[in-house]
XYZ file of C-alpha atoms in Angstrom:
207
model
C 33.251 90.239 91.011
C 34.845 88.761 94.188
C 31.454 88.372 95.877
C 29.773 86.978 92.750
C 32.467 84.306 92.453
C 31.980 83.340 96.094
C 28.199 83.145 95.613
C 28.627 80.700 92.752
C 30.709 78.482 95.017
C 28.200 78.165 97.862
C 24.490 78.245 98.608
C 22.077 78.254 101.536
C 20.122 75.043 101.948
C 16.351 75.107 102.439
C 15.126 71.710 103.609
C 11.839 70.645 105.150
C 10.634 74.205 105.667
C 13.729 75.314 107.589
C 16.760 77.209 106.405
C 20.075 75.473 107.037
C 22.564 78.297 107.481
C 25.508 76.068 106.596
C 27.200 77.119 103.394
C 27.680 74.203 100.985
C 29.084 73.921 97.455
C 26.442 74.705 94.863
C 27.243 71.478 93.022
C 26.339 69.481 96.148
C 23.049 71.338 96.440
C 22.162 70.576 92.806
C 23.006 66.895 93.328
C 20.759 66.756 96.405
C 17.857 68.371 94.546
C 18.214 65.850 91.731
C 18.340 62.958 94.202
C 15.141 64.083 95.918
C 13.429 64.613 92.580
C 14.247 61.040 91.575
C 12.801 59.759 94.855
C 9.544 61.657 94.241
C 9.254 60.317 90.671
C 9.909 56.770 91.837
C 7.248 57.100 94.526
C 4.695 58.261 91.948
C 5.440 55.261 89.723
C 4.938 52.914 92.647
C 1.614 54.484 93.585
C -1.282 52.051 93.326
C -2.992 52.429 89.918
C -6.690 53.153 89.649
C -8.679 49.918 89.560
C -11.726 49.393 87.385
C -13.930 48.841 90.424
C -12.771 52.129 91.938
C -13.530 53.907 88.682
C -17.077 52.616 88.169
C -17.919 53.273 91.808
C -17.511 57.033 91.369
C -17.722 57.656 87.593
C -20.301 56.819 84.926
C -19.263 56.943 81.269
C -21.817 57.167 78.468
C -20.204 55.543 75.387
C -22.826 57.013 73.035
C -22.263 60.671 73.967
C -18.706 60.305 75.272
C -19.622 62.271 78.409
C -18.438 61.344 81.899
C -20.642 61.759 84.962
C -19.649 61.925 88.596
C -21.843 59.685 90.692
C -23.325 61.487 93.689
C -23.160 59.942 97.129
C -26.370 58.616 98.620
C -28.516 61.420 99.982
C -26.909 64.142 97.825
C -30.038 64.635 95.747
C -28.999 64.476 92.073
C -27.859 61.021 91.025
C -25.136 62.177 88.686
C -23.628 65.281 87.110
C -21.293 65.810 84.133
C -17.628 66.042 85.001
C -14.425 66.848 83.151
C -12.556 69.826 81.723
C -10.687 70.627 78.531
C -6.931 71.198 78.830
C -4.824 73.626 76.795
C -4.223 70.981 74.092
C -7.928 70.422 73.547
C -8.187 67.067 75.332
C -10.867 66.362 77.908
C -9.600 65.351 81.358
C -11.438 63.806 84.284
C -10.456 63.841 87.959
C -10.766 60.512 89.737
C -9.529 59.889 93.269
C -7.545 63.121 93.260
C -5.722 62.495 89.967
C -6.368 63.833 86.484
C -6.804 61.300 83.675
C -7.082 61.826 79.913
C -10.740 61.177 79.142
C -10.086 59.150 75.977
C -7.809 56.739 77.829
C -10.197 56.612 80.774
C -13.057 55.755 78.395
C -11.039 52.860 77.003
C -10.298 51.618 80.512
C -13.958 51.978 81.521
C -15.180 49.901 78.569
C -12.387 47.339 78.245
C -11.537 46.963 81.955
C -7.840 47.352 81.179
C -5.611 50.314 80.404
C -4.636 50.712 76.738
C -1.119 49.510 75.955
C -0.677 52.076 73.176
C -2.085 55.449 72.162
C -5.843 56.017 71.952
C -6.691 57.879 68.756
C -9.704 60.086 68.019
C -10.775 58.796 64.603
C -12.413 62.043 63.469
C -9.549 64.177 64.779
C -11.700 65.951 67.386
C -9.778 65.649 70.667
C -12.855 66.429 72.727
C -15.071 63.806 71.046
C -14.809 60.821 73.382
C -17.642 58.707 72.036
C -16.410 55.138 72.233
C -17.112 54.626 68.520
C -14.659 57.466 67.832
C -11.801 55.897 69.814
C -9.321 53.242 68.759
C -6.057 51.929 70.144
C -3.137 52.598 67.780
C 0.624 52.781 67.729
C 2.319 56.165 68.191
C 3.163 56.219 64.464
C -0.452 55.563 63.468
C -1.622 58.253 65.880
C 0.667 60.808 64.258
C -0.580 59.751 60.828
C -4.085 60.824 61.811
C -3.105 64.271 63.086
C -4.945 67.032 61.247
C -1.982 69.328 60.590
C -2.798 71.882 57.911
C -0.774 74.409 55.950
C -1.350 78.037 56.842
C -1.368 78.978 53.153
C -3.793 76.352 51.871
C -5.730 75.329 54.953
C -5.347 71.759 53.689
C -3.178 69.014 55.122
C -0.219 68.121 52.907
C -0.682 71.029 50.493
C 1.534 74.113 50.269
C 1.910 76.951 47.775
C 5.057 76.881 45.617
C 5.989 80.438 44.648
C 8.557 79.301 42.093
C 6.085 77.173 40.115
C 3.037 79.244 41.082
C 1.156 76.072 41.862
C -0.096 73.996 44.768
C 2.359 71.303 45.888
C 1.000 68.036 47.321
C 3.270 66.068 49.631
C 3.288 63.412 52.344
C 5.744 62.795 55.175
C 6.186 59.122 56.016
C 8.917 57.474 58.102
C 10.860 60.771 58.243
C 10.838 61.037 54.446
C 9.003 63.613 52.319
C 7.192 62.367 49.204
C 6.489 64.934 46.467
C 3.134 64.060 44.877
C 3.144 66.728 42.201
C 2.105 70.294 41.473
C -1.445 71.389 40.712
C -3.127 74.540 39.528
C -6.253 73.754 41.531
C -6.197 73.437 45.349
C -8.861 70.736 45.300
C -6.783 68.517 42.998
C -3.716 68.928 45.215
C -5.783 68.068 48.295
C -7.074 64.889 46.623
C -3.526 63.882 45.663
C -2.272 64.438 49.209
C -5.160 62.402 50.646
C -4.526 59.565 48.167
C -0.825 59.588 49.096
C -1.632 59.265 52.792
C -4.057 56.422 52.120
C -1.380 54.627 50.101
C 1.525 55.088 52.522
C -0.077 55.171 55.943
C -1.162 52.063 57.823
C -4.318 53.607 59.313
C -7.362 55.504 58.151
C -6.518 59.218 58.101
C -8.324 62.519 57.780
């Protein structure tokens, strides 16, 4: 107990690859770590953004297929090769100049020559489908409206099974409020009611 208490009071400092053997209060060490973390974040924000000219000099984007290609340097043989990988959330990402970019935002930048000011939504709900015709700039609220969240019981968005009524319940969440659209004996009818409710309340086309 006596040694544990003392350990909580002090810590060894590891800075720049060397161990500073001076014992310092743990609170001071935490403050220093936070300060350095803030400096790193600030430096990243100040880093020069990718320019459109830099992008098109190394990357080719096909708006019809939604596929990105890495342009080969002169003398490398093949003129271009597909590039990009899918992350754990299902989005395609592309490395450019040592940094990873979301492919749907990069596609918008490639075509419009400016970064999107808001979210870029996949109209059909497929996060890996980066055809330009499937992308649109939307607000965060509109983007959430088009999320294809389904119920485990029904497999249909906005439809759940009500044990008490022994019927399918159709509902819509809008502006943090739940709207009850009724109870149905048939799943298909409940799904249609939920879809109609979204079309009525939401400000964007939804799935």
